[in-house]
Amino acid sequence: MKLEKSPTDASEIKEIIRGYYEQLCINTNKLDNLQEMDKLLEKYNLLSLNQEEIESLNRPITHNEIEVVMKNLPTRKSPEPDSITTEFYQTFKEELPPILHKLFQKIQLQGILPNIFCEATITLIPRPHKDTTRKL
């Protein structure tokens, strides 16, 4: 069932996003996972990708892309849930790209992301001169 309009209430949006990502990584069966994603996305009037964009996103990740991303990682950023810092990637910039490339090829072939890829750390940074005790 499609909604008449997209949700605008901040708490409703947060709940939808939280529930989506929670469920996204629980199910390791790719087919079921895709069907669940389709069900969720059908509820909202969202923009769609064109065929060229779909093909671009589905193409294999290249060795060069991995090197470029590693080279451009922000240096003053907290590590992700895997606890691997930018400094680690920079220290092993020669050794890591072939290993990561092989990993990404395996992920694409199997169609299953490791659980750690579904985790994230979200840090809220209060704006200056704003009431941080107010709830959304």
mmCIF file of N, CA and C in Angstrom:
data_model
loop_
_atom_site.group_PDB
_atom_site.id
_atom_site.type_symbol
_atom_site.label_atom_id
_atom_site.label_comp_id
_atom_site.label_asym_id
_atom_site.label_seq_id
_atom_site.Cartn_x
_atom_site.Cartn_y
_atom_site.Cartn_z
ATOM 1 N N MET A 1 0.832 -1.164 0.000
ATOM 2 C CA MET A 1 0.000 0.000 0.000
ATOM 3 C C MET A 1 0.889 1.244 0.000
ATOM 4 N N LYS A 2 0.634 2.169 -0.920
ATOM 5 C CA LYS A 2 1.395 3.408 -0.989
ATOM 6 C C LYS A 2 0.749 4.458 -0.115
ATOM 7 N N LEU A 3 1.598 5.256 0.529
ATOM 8 C CA LEU A 3 1.097 6.354 1.337
ATOM 9 C C LEU A 3 0.766 7.534 0.437
ATOM 10 N N GLU A 4 -0.183 8.343 0.861
ATOM 11 C CA GLU A 4 -0.551 9.535 0.104
ATOM 12 C C GLU A 4 0.611 10.522 0.042
ATOM 13 N N LYS A 5 1.341 10.636 1.151
ATOM 14 C CA LYS A 5 2.484 11.538 1.192
ATOM 15 C C LYS A 5 3.586 10.909 2.033
ATOM 16 N N SER A 6 4.794 11.380 1.823
ATOM 17 C CA SER A 6 5.932 10.891 2.601
ATOM 18 C C SER A 6 5.828 11.410 4.029
ATOM 19 N N PRO A 7 6.344 10.636 4.994
ATOM 20 C CA PRO A 7 6.285 11.088 6.387
ATOM 21 C C PRO A 7 7.108 12.362 6.581
ATOM 22 N N THR A 8 6.614 13.267 7.415
ATOM 23 C CA THR A 8 7.329 14.517 7.675
ATOM 24 C C THR A 8 7.698 14.673 9.144
ATOM 25 N N ASP A 9 7.024 13.986 10.029
ATOM 26 C CA ASP A 9 7.310 14.064 11.453
ATOM 27 C C ASP A 9 8.667 13.411 11.728
ATOM 28 N N ALA A 10 9.551 14.118 12.430
ATOM 29 C CA ALA A 10 10.918 13.633 12.671
ATOM 30 C C ALA A 10 10.933 12.290 13.385
ATOM 31 N N SER A 11 10.071 12.104 14.376
ATOM 32 C CA SER A 11 10.080 10.834 15.108
ATOM 33 C C SER A 11 9.584 9.692 14.218
ATOM 34 N N GLU A 12 8.630 9.963 13.357
ATOM 35 C CA GLU A 12 8.137 8.935 12.431
ATOM 36 C C GLU A 12 9.230 8.546 11.436
ATOM 37 N N ILE A 13 9.945 9.527 10.925
ATOM 38 C CA ILE A 13 11.034 9.261 9.980
ATOM 39 C C ILE A 13 12.134 8.467 10.663
ATOM 40 N N LYS A 14 12.510 8.862 11.891
ATOM 41 C CA LYS A 14 13.548 8.131 12.620
ATOM 42 C C LYS A 14 13.136 6.684 12.859
ATOM 43 N N GLU A 15 11.881 6.469 13.211
ATOM 44 C CA GLU A 15 11.388 5.112 13.477
ATOM 45 C C GLU A 15 11.412 4.259 12.208
ATOM 46 N N ILE A 16 11.029 4.842 11.092
ATOM 47 C CA ILE A 16 11.043 4.120 9.813
ATOM 48 C C ILE A 16 12.470 3.723 9.459
ATOM 49 N N ILE A 17 13.392 4.668 9.575
ATOM 50 C CA ILE A 17 14.797 4.401 9.238
ATOM 51 C C ILE A 17 15.389 3.367 10.184
ATOM 52 N N ARG A 18 15.135 3.516 11.493
ATOM 53 C CA ARG A 18 15.668 2.561 12.463
ATOM 54 C C ARG A 18 15.155 1.155 12.175
ATOM 55 N N GLY A 19 13.862 1.036 11.970
ATOM 56 C CA GLY A 19 13.276 -0.268 11.692
ATOM 57 C C GLY A 19 13.788 -0.884 10.408
ATOM 58 N N TYR A 20 13.960 -0.060 9.399
ATOM 59 C CA TYR A 20 14.449 -0.551 8.109
ATOM 60 C C TYR A 20 15.842 -1.142 8.255
ATOM 61 N N TYR A 21 16.771 -0.374 8.848
ATOM 62 C CA TYR A 21 18.138 -0.858 8.972
ATOM 63 C C TYR A 21 18.261 -2.011 9.953
ATOM 64 N N GLU A 22 17.415 -2.025 10.959
ATOM 65 C CA GLU A 22 17.414 -3.130 11.903
ATOM 66 C C GLU A 22 17.045 -4.425 11.179
ATOM 67 N N GLN A 23 16.002 -4.368 10.393
ATOM 68 C CA GLN A 23 15.543 -5.552 9.673
ATOM 69 C C GLN A 23 16.450 -5.912 8.502
ATOM 70 N N LEU A 24 17.070 -4.919 7.896
ATOM 71 C CA LEU A 24 17.910 -5.152 6.733
ATOM 72 C C LEU A 24 19.037 -6.128 7.028
ATOM 73 N N CYS A 25 19.628 -6.019 8.200
ATOM 74 C CA CYS A 25 20.798 -6.829 8.518
ATOM 75 C C CYS A 25 20.480 -8.087 9.321
ATOM 76 N N ILE A 26 19.255 -8.232 9.765
ATOM 77 C CA ILE A 26 18.879 -9.421 10.524
ATOM 78 C C ILE A 26 18.787 -10.630 9.603
ATOM 79 N N ASN A 27 18.190 -10.439 8.460
ATOM 80 C CA ASN A 27 17.922 -11.532 7.534
ATOM 81 C C ASN A 27 19.123 -11.755 6.626
ATOM 82 N N THR A 28 19.706 -12.944 6.664
ATOM 83 C CA THR A 28 20.861 -13.231 5.825
ATOM 84 C C THR A 28 20.466 -13.863 4.493
ATOM 85 N N ASN A 29 19.205 -14.186 4.313
ATOM 86 C CA ASN A 29 18.750 -14.740 3.044
ATOM 87 C C ASN A 29 18.515 -13.589 2.076
ATOM 88 N N LYS A 30 19.335 -13.526 1.027
ATOM 89 C CA LYS A 30 19.289 -12.387 0.110
ATOM 90 C C LYS A 30 17.913 -12.213 -0.526
ATOM 91 N N LEU A 31 17.288 -13.283 -0.968
ATOM 92 C CA LEU A 31 15.995 -13.179 -1.639
ATOM 93 C C LEU A 31 14.945 -12.616 -0.695
ATOM 94 N N ASP A 32 14.855 -13.145 0.523
ATOM 95 C CA ASP A 32 13.893 -12.625 1.491
ATOM 96 C C ASP A 32 14.193 -11.165 1.806
ATOM 97 N N ASN A 33 15.480 -10.857 1.949
ATOM 98 C CA ASN A 33 15.885 -9.505 2.266
ATOM 99 C C ASN A 33 15.438 -8.530 1.172
ATOM 100 N N LEU A 34 15.630 -8.905 -0.085
ATOM 101 C CA LEU A 34 15.212 -8.056 -1.199
ATOM 102 C C LEU A 34 13.706 -7.889 -1.233
ATOM 103 N N GLN A 35 12.984 -8.949 -0.951
ATOM 104 C CA GLN A 35 11.526 -8.863 -0.937
ATOM 105 C C GLN A 35 11.051 -7.934 0.180
ATOM 106 N N GLU A 36 11.691 -8.005 1.344
ATOM 107 C CA GLU A 36 11.337 -7.121 2.448
ATOM 108 C C GLU A 36 11.654 -5.669 2.109
ATOM 109 N N MET A 37 12.803 -5.435 1.459
ATOM 110 C CA MET A 37 13.155 -4.077 1.052
ATOM 111 C C MET A 37 12.121 -3.535 0.066
ATOM 112 N N ASP A 38 11.722 -4.377 -0.885
ATOM 113 C CA ASP A 38 10.709 -3.962 -1.860
ATOM 114 C C ASP A 38 9.400 -3.588 -1.171
ATOM 115 N N LYS A 39 8.986 -4.392 -0.188
ATOM 116 C CA LYS A 39 7.749 -4.095 0.544
ATOM 117 C C LYS A 39 7.834 -2.738 1.225
ATOM 118 N N LEU A 40 8.958 -2.479 1.885
ATOM 119 C CA LEU A 40 9.125 -1.215 2.578
ATOM 120 C C LEU A 40 9.116 -0.051 1.590
ATOM 121 N N LEU A 41 9.872 -0.176 0.520
ATOM 122 C CA LEU A 41 9.996 0.928 -0.424
ATOM 123 C C LEU A 41 8.704 1.200 -1.190
ATOM 124 N N GLU A 42 7.865 0.184 -1.371
ATOM 125 C CA GLU A 42 6.587 0.368 -2.057
ATOM 126 C C GLU A 42 5.637 1.264 -1.265
ATOM 127 N N LYS A 43 5.849 1.360 0.040
ATOM 128 C CA LYS A 43 4.971 2.166 0.891
ATOM 129 C C LYS A 43 5.145 3.661 0.652
ATOM 130 N N TYR A 44 6.278 4.073 0.109
ATOM 131 C CA TYR A 44 6.592 5.490 0.001
ATOM 132 C C TYR A 44 6.800 5.888 -1.448
ATOM 133 N N ASN A 45 6.458 7.110 -1.739
ATOM 134 C CA ASN A 45 6.613 7.644 -3.076
ATOM 135 C C ASN A 45 8.041 8.185 -3.213
ATOM 136 N N LEU A 46 8.970 7.298 -3.559
ATOM 137 C CA LEU A 46 10.376 7.664 -3.633
ATOM 138 C C LEU A 46 10.837 7.811 -5.075
ATOM 139 N N LEU A 47 11.895 8.557 -5.264
ATOM 140 C CA LEU A 47 12.486 8.679 -6.591
ATOM 141 C C LEU A 47 13.093 7.341 -6.988
ATOM 142 N N SER A 48 13.122 7.068 -8.274
ATOM 143 C CA SER A 48 13.681 5.809 -8.774
ATOM 144 C C SER A 48 14.953 6.076 -9.555
ATOM 145 N N LEU A 49 15.821 5.094 -9.581
ATOM 146 C CA LEU A 49 17.033 5.173 -10.379
ATOM 147 C C LEU A 49 16.703 4.806 -11.821
ATOM 148 N N ASN A 50 17.417 5.430 -12.758
ATOM 149 C CA ASN A 50 17.259 5.011 -14.145
ATOM 150 C C ASN A 50 18.189 3.824 -14.407
ATOM 151 N N GLN A 51 18.070 3.214 -15.574
ATOM 152 C CA GLN A 51 18.831 2.000 -15.883
ATOM 153 C C GLN A 51 20.341 2.238 -15.828
ATOM 154 N N GLU A 52 20.787 3.393 -16.300
ATOM 155 C CA GLU A 52 22.218 3.707 -16.280
ATOM 156 C C GLU A 52 22.748 3.791 -14.844
ATOM 157 N N GLU A 53 21.980 4.396 -13.960
ATOM 158 C CA GLU A 53 22.382 4.496 -12.560
ATOM 159 C C GLU A 53 22.407 3.123 -11.904
ATOM 160 N N ILE A 54 21.437 2.294 -12.213
ATOM 161 C CA ILE A 54 21.390 0.927 -11.666
ATOM 162 C C ILE A 54 22.616 0.139 -12.100
ATOM 163 N N GLU A 55 22.937 0.213 -13.381
ATOM 164 C CA GLU A 55 24.101 -0.509 -13.901
ATOM 165 C C GLU A 55 25.396 -0.003 -13.270
ATOM 166 N N SER A 56 25.487 1.307 -13.079
ATOM 167 C CA SER A 56 26.683 1.883 -12.459
ATOM 168 C C SER A 56 26.856 1.380 -11.032
ATOM 169 N N LEU A 57 25.763 1.318 -10.274
ATOM 170 C CA LEU A 57 25.835 0.847 -8.892
ATOM 171 C C LEU A 57 26.094 -0.655 -8.790
ATOM 172 N N ASN A 58 25.669 -1.407 -9.787
ATOM 173 C CA ASN A 58 25.824 -2.856 -9.746
ATOM 174 C C ASN A 58 27.129 -3.362 -10.341
ATOM 175 N N ARG A 59 27.897 -2.482 -10.956
ATOM 176 C CA ARG A 59 29.152 -2.945 -11.553
ATOM 177 C C ARG A 59 30.163 -3.281 -10.457
ATOM 178 N N PRO A 60 31.100 -4.140 -10.761
ATOM 179 C CA PRO A 60 32.101 -4.514 -9.749
ATOM 180 C C PRO A 60 32.943 -3.310 -9.306
ATOM 181 N N ILE A 61 33.343 -3.335 -8.060
ATOM 182 C CA ILE A 61 34.237 -2.315 -7.523
ATOM 183 C C ILE A 61 35.634 -2.609 -8.050
ATOM 184 N N THR A 62 36.311 -1.584 -8.533
ATOM 185 C CA THR A 62 37.645 -1.789 -9.107
ATOM 186 C C THR A 62 38.739 -1.580 -8.067
ATOM 187 N N HIS A 63 39.887 -2.143 -8.371
ATOM 188 C CA HIS A 63 41.073 -1.989 -7.526
ATOM 189 C C HIS A 63 41.403 -0.506 -7.397
ATOM 190 N N ASN A 64 41.317 0.232 -8.488
ATOM 191 C CA ASN A 64 41.620 1.660 -8.491
ATOM 192 C C ASN A 64 40.656 2.439 -7.596
ATOM 193 N N GLU A 65 39.383 2.097 -7.616
ATOM 194 C CA GLU A 65 38.405 2.773 -6.755
ATOM 195 C C GLU A 65 38.755 2.588 -5.276
ATOM 196 N N ILE A 66 39.186 1.404 -4.922
ATOM 197 C CA ILE A 66 39.575 1.128 -3.538
ATOM 198 C C ILE A 66 40.760 2.005 -3.145
ATOM 199 N N GLU A 67 41.753 2.091 -4.026
ATOM 200 C CA GLU A 67 42.924 2.922 -3.745
ATOM 201 C C GLU A 67 42.537 4.393 -3.580
ATOM 202 N N VAL A 68 41.666 4.887 -4.447
ATOM 203 C CA VAL A 68 41.241 6.287 -4.384
ATOM 204 C C VAL A 68 40.506 6.567 -3.076
ATOM 205 N N VAL A 69 39.608 5.679 -2.687
ATOM 206 C CA VAL A 69 38.864 5.869 -1.444
ATOM 207 C C VAL A 69 39.814 5.854 -0.252
ATOM 208 N N MET A 70 40.732 4.901 -0.239
ATOM 209 C CA MET A 70 41.680 4.826 0.872
ATOM 210 C C MET A 70 42.537 6.086 0.953
ATOM 211 N N LYS A 71 42.942 6.594 -0.184
ATOM 212 C CA LYS A 71 43.782 7.788 -0.230
ATOM 213 C C LYS A 71 43.024 9.012 0.291
ATOM 214 N N ASN A 72 41.708 9.050 0.078
ATOM 215 C CA ASN A 72 40.910 10.225 0.427
ATOM 216 C C ASN A 72 40.116 10.082 1.721
ATOM 217 N N LEU A 73 40.442 9.084 2.530
ATOM 218 C CA LEU A 73 39.747 8.933 3.810
ATOM 219 C C LEU A 73 40.042 10.128 4.704
ATOM 220 N N PRO A 74 39.028 10.625 5.415
ATOM 221 C CA PRO A 74 39.273 11.753 6.324
ATOM 222 C C PRO A 74 40.152 11.316 7.492
ATOM 223 N N THR A 75 41.102 12.150 7.832
ATOM 224 C CA THR A 75 42.055 11.760 8.877
ATOM 225 C C THR A 75 41.561 12.035 10.288
ATOM 226 N N ARG A 76 40.681 12.965 10.461
ATOM 227 C CA ARG A 76 40.218 13.309 11.809
ATOM 228 C C ARG A 76 38.803 12.797 12.026
ATOM 229 N N LYS A 77 38.622 11.513 11.815
ATOM 230 C CA LYS A 77 37.302 10.916 11.941
ATOM 231 C C LYS A 77 37.407 9.675 12.831
ATOM 232 N N SER A 78 36.371 9.439 13.613
ATOM 233 C CA SER A 78 36.348 8.261 14.480
ATOM 234 C C SER A 78 36.260 7.003 13.633
ATOM 235 N N PRO A 79 36.843 5.903 14.112
ATOM 236 C CA PRO A 79 36.734 4.652 13.358
ATOM 237 C C PRO A 79 35.297 4.144 13.346
ATOM 238 N N GLU A 80 34.992 3.394 12.334
ATOM 239 C CA GLU A 80 33.676 2.777 12.207
ATOM 240 C C GLU A 80 33.566 1.642 13.228
ATOM 241 N N PRO A 81 32.430 0.913 13.264
ATOM 242 C CA PRO A 81 32.276 -0.161 14.252
ATOM 243 C C PRO A 81 33.358 -1.241 14.181
ATOM 244 N N ASP A 82 34.015 -1.367 13.015
ATOM 245 C CA ASP A 82 35.073 -2.376 12.912
ATOM 246 C C ASP A 82 36.359 -1.929 13.616
ATOM 247 N N SER A 83 36.394 -0.690 14.127
ATOM 248 C CA SER A 83 37.523 -0.117 14.879
ATOM 249 C C SER A 83 38.779 0.085 14.043
ATOM 250 N N ILE A 84 38.663 0.010 12.741
ATOM 251 C CA ILE A 84 39.828 0.226 11.879
ATOM 252 C C ILE A 84 39.918 1.715 11.566
ATOM 253 N N THR A 85 41.047 2.308 11.894
ATOM 254 C CA THR A 85 41.232 3.750 11.726
ATOM 255 C C THR A 85 41.758 4.085 10.334
ATOM 256 N N THR A 86 41.641 5.350 9.998
ATOM 257 C CA THR A 86 42.204 5.840 8.741
ATOM 258 C C THR A 86 43.714 5.608 8.710
ATOM 259 N N GLU A 87 44.342 5.788 9.846
ATOM 260 C CA GLU A 87 45.788 5.590 9.920
ATOM 261 C C GLU A 87 46.175 4.158 9.541
ATOM 262 N N PHE A 88 45.345 3.183 9.930
ATOM 263 C CA PHE A 88 45.606 1.796 9.556
ATOM 264 C C PHE A 88 45.578 1.643 8.041
ATOM 265 N N TYR A 89 44.529 2.194 7.415
ATOM 266 C CA TYR A 89 44.421 2.103 5.958
ATOM 267 C C TYR A 89 45.593 2.795 5.270
ATOM 268 N N GLN A 90 46.022 3.928 5.819
ATOM 269 C CA GLN A 90 47.146 4.649 5.229
ATOM 270 C C GLN A 90 48.458 3.870 5.409
ATOM 271 N N THR A 91 48.636 3.253 6.569
ATOM 272 C CA THR A 91 49.852 2.485 6.840
ATOM 273 C C THR A 91 49.976 1.294 5.884
ATOM 274 N N PHE A 92 48.858 0.658 5.603
ATOM 275 C CA PHE A 92 48.873 -0.546 4.766
ATOM 276 C C PHE A 92 48.255 -0.293 3.389
ATOM 277 N N LYS A 93 48.493 0.913 2.856
ATOM 278 C CA LYS A 93 47.880 1.307 1.584
ATOM 279 C C LYS A 93 48.337 0.456 0.394
ATOM 280 N N GLU A 94 49.472 -0.190 0.488
ATOM 281 C CA GLU A 94 49.949 -1.062 -0.587
ATOM 282 C C GLU A 94 49.367 -2.475 -0.474
ATOM 283 N N GLU A 95 49.240 -2.966 0.761
ATOM 284 C CA GLU A 95 48.808 -4.338 0.988
ATOM 285 C C GLU A 95 47.288 -4.522 0.933
ATOM 286 N N LEU A 96 46.537 -3.514 1.375
ATOM 287 C CA LEU A 96 45.083 -3.668 1.530
ATOM 288 C C LEU A 96 44.266 -3.705 0.234
ATOM 289 N N PRO A 97 44.549 -2.876 -0.770
ATOM 290 C CA PRO A 97 43.677 -2.889 -1.948
ATOM 291 C C PRO A 97 43.459 -4.257 -2.594
ATOM 292 N N PRO A 98 44.487 -5.083 -2.781
ATOM 293 C CA PRO A 98 44.206 -6.401 -3.381
ATOM 294 C C PRO A 98 43.334 -7.289 -2.485
ATOM 295 N N ILE A 99 43.543 -7.179 -1.169
ATOM 296 C CA ILE A 99 42.750 -7.971 -0.218
ATOM 297 C C ILE A 99 41.297 -7.512 -0.240
ATOM 298 N N LEU A 100 41.094 -6.202 -0.179
ATOM 299 C CA LEU A 100 39.734 -5.664 -0.202
ATOM 300 C C LEU A 100 39.042 -5.930 -1.535
ATOM 301 N N HIS A 101 39.799 -5.847 -2.621
ATOM 302 C CA HIS A 101 39.227 -6.118 -3.941
ATOM 303 C C HIS A 101 38.708 -7.560 -4.005
ATOM 304 N N LYS A 102 39.494 -8.490 -3.508
ATOM 305 C CA LYS A 102 39.081 -9.894 -3.477
ATOM 306 C C LYS A 102 37.835 -10.073 -2.605
ATOM 307 N N LEU A 103 37.807 -9.390 -1.457
ATOM 308 C CA LEU A 103 36.651 -9.449 -0.559
ATOM 309 C C LEU A 103 35.401 -8.940 -1.272
ATOM 310 N N PHE A 104 35.496 -7.779 -1.929
ATOM 311 C CA PHE A 104 34.333 -7.205 -2.610
ATOM 312 C C PHE A 104 33.862 -8.080 -3.767
ATOM 313 N N GLN A 105 34.798 -8.729 -4.462
ATOM 314 C CA GLN A 105 34.410 -9.654 -5.529
ATOM 315 C C GLN A 105 33.617 -10.826 -4.951
ATOM 316 N N LYS A 106 34.069 -11.352 -3.824
ATOM 317 C CA LYS A 106 33.383 -12.478 -3.177
ATOM 318 C C LYS A 106 31.989 -12.055 -2.712
ATOM 319 N N ILE A 107 31.884 -10.870 -2.144
ATOM 320 C CA ILE A 107 30.584 -10.356 -1.693
ATOM 321 C C ILE A 107 29.632 -10.226 -2.875
ATOM 322 N N GLN A 108 30.133 -9.690 -3.983
ATOM 323 C CA GLN A 108 29.267 -9.523 -5.156
ATOM 324 C C GLN A 108 28.848 -10.886 -5.716
ATOM 325 N N LEU A 109 29.743 -11.831 -5.730
ATOM 326 C CA LEU A 109 29.437 -13.169 -6.243
ATOM 327 C C LEU A 109 28.397 -13.878 -5.379
ATOM 328 N N GLN A 110 28.572 -13.807 -4.060
ATOM 329 C CA GLN A 110 27.656 -14.480 -3.144
ATOM 330 C C GLN A 110 26.390 -13.687 -2.882
ATOM 331 N N GLY A 111 26.474 -12.356 -3.005
ATOM 332 C CA GLY A 111 25.316 -11.506 -2.773
ATOM 333 C C GLY A 111 24.947 -11.343 -1.310
ATOM 334 N N ILE A 112 25.908 -11.587 -0.413
ATOM 335 C CA ILE A 112 25.636 -11.471 1.019
ATOM 336 C C ILE A 112 26.703 -10.581 1.648
ATOM 337 N N LEU A 113 26.248 -9.522 2.334
ATOM 338 C CA LEU A 113 27.180 -8.644 3.039
ATOM 339 C C LEU A 113 27.527 -9.228 4.401
ATOM 340 N N PRO A 114 28.784 -9.097 4.826
ATOM 341 C CA PRO A 114 29.121 -9.485 6.198
ATOM 342 C C PRO A 114 28.326 -8.617 7.176
ATOM 343 N N ASN A 115 27.976 -9.157 8.322
ATOM 344 C CA ASN A 115 27.179 -8.415 9.308
ATOM 345 C C ASN A 115 27.812 -7.079 9.682
ATOM 346 N N ILE A 116 29.138 -7.029 9.765
ATOM 347 C CA ILE A 116 29.812 -5.794 10.154
ATOM 348 C C ILE A 116 29.540 -4.673 9.161
ATOM 349 N N PHE A 117 29.248 -5.014 7.911
ATOM 350 C CA PHE A 117 28.951 -4.001 6.898
ATOM 351 C C PHE A 117 27.591 -3.350 7.143
ATOM 352 N N CYS A 118 26.782 -3.974 7.970
ATOM 353 C CA CYS A 118 25.440 -3.443 8.266
ATOM 354 C C CYS A 118 25.416 -2.626 9.546
ATOM 355 N N GLU A 119 26.557 -2.444 10.170
ATOM 356 C CA GLU A 119 26.621 -1.694 11.414
ATOM 357 C C GLU A 119 27.150 -0.290 11.146
ATOM 358 N N ALA A 120 26.743 0.619 11.984
ATOM 359 C CA ALA A 120 27.225 1.989 11.885
ATOM 360 C C ALA A 120 27.191 2.623 13.263
ATOM 361 N N THR A 121 28.017 3.612 13.428
ATOM 362 C CA THR A 121 27.997 4.401 14.642
ATOM 363 C C THR A 121 27.544 5.798 14.256
ATOM 364 N N ILE A 122 26.483 6.252 14.883
ATOM 365 C CA ILE A 122 25.962 7.578 14.600
ATOM 366 C C ILE A 122 26.223 8.448 15.821
ATOM 367 N N THR A 123 26.936 9.521 15.593
ATOM 368 C CA THR A 123 27.245 10.447 16.673
ATOM 369 C C THR A 123 26.534 11.757 16.394
ATOM 370 N N LEU A 124 25.693 12.165 17.322
ATOM 371 C CA LEU A 124 24.997 13.431 17.180
ATOM 372 C C LEU A 124 25.900 14.553 17.666
ATOM 373 N N ILE A 125 26.019 15.579 16.865
ATOM 374 C CA ILE A 125 26.837 16.728 17.220
ATOM 375 C C ILE A 125 25.906 17.915 17.403
ATOM 376 N N PRO A 126 25.776 18.389 18.640
ATOM 377 C CA PRO A 126 24.840 19.502 18.870
ATOM 378 C C PRO A 126 25.302 20.776 18.181
ATOM 379 N N ARG A 127 24.352 21.518 17.665
ATOM 380 C CA ARG A 127 24.648 22.805 17.053
ATOM 381 C C ARG A 127 24.872 23.829 18.167
ATOM 382 N N PRO A 128 25.775 24.749 17.940
ATOM 383 C CA PRO A 128 25.988 25.785 18.949
ATOM 384 C C PRO A 128 24.719 26.633 19.127
ATOM 385 N N HIS A 129 24.470 27.041 20.335
ATOM 386 C CA HIS A 129 23.349 27.916 20.669
ATOM 387 C C HIS A 129 21.992 27.257 20.458
ATOM 388 N N LYS A 130 21.936 25.936 20.522
ATOM 389 C CA LYS A 130 20.659 25.223 20.404
ATOM 390 C C LYS A 130 20.389 24.473 21.705
ATOM 391 N N ASP A 131 19.129 24.330 22.048
ATOM 392 C CA ASP A 131 18.732 23.609 23.254
ATOM 393 C C ASP A 131 18.900 22.113 23.007
ATOM 394 N N THR A 132 19.900 21.490 23.639
ATOM 395 C CA THR A 132 20.167 20.066 23.420
ATOM 396 C C THR A 132 19.294 19.172 24.283
ATOM 397 N N THR A 133 18.503 19.752 25.169
ATOM 398 C CA THR A 133 17.630 18.940 26.020
ATOM 399 C C THR A 133 16.274 18.702 25.379
ATOM 400 N N ARG A 134 15.960 19.446 24.318
ATOM 401 C CA ARG A 134 14.683 19.301 23.638
ATOM 402 C C ARG A 134 14.643 18.000 22.837
ATOM 403 N N LYS A 135 13.594 17.236 22.975
ATOM 404 C CA LYS A 135 13.440 15.988 22.232
ATOM 405 C C LYS A 135 12.723 16.268 20.932
ATOM 406 N N LEU A 136 13.073 15.478 19.903
ATOM 407 C CA LEU A 136 12.395 15.625 18.605
ATOM 408 C C LEU A 136 11.048 14.960 18.619
#
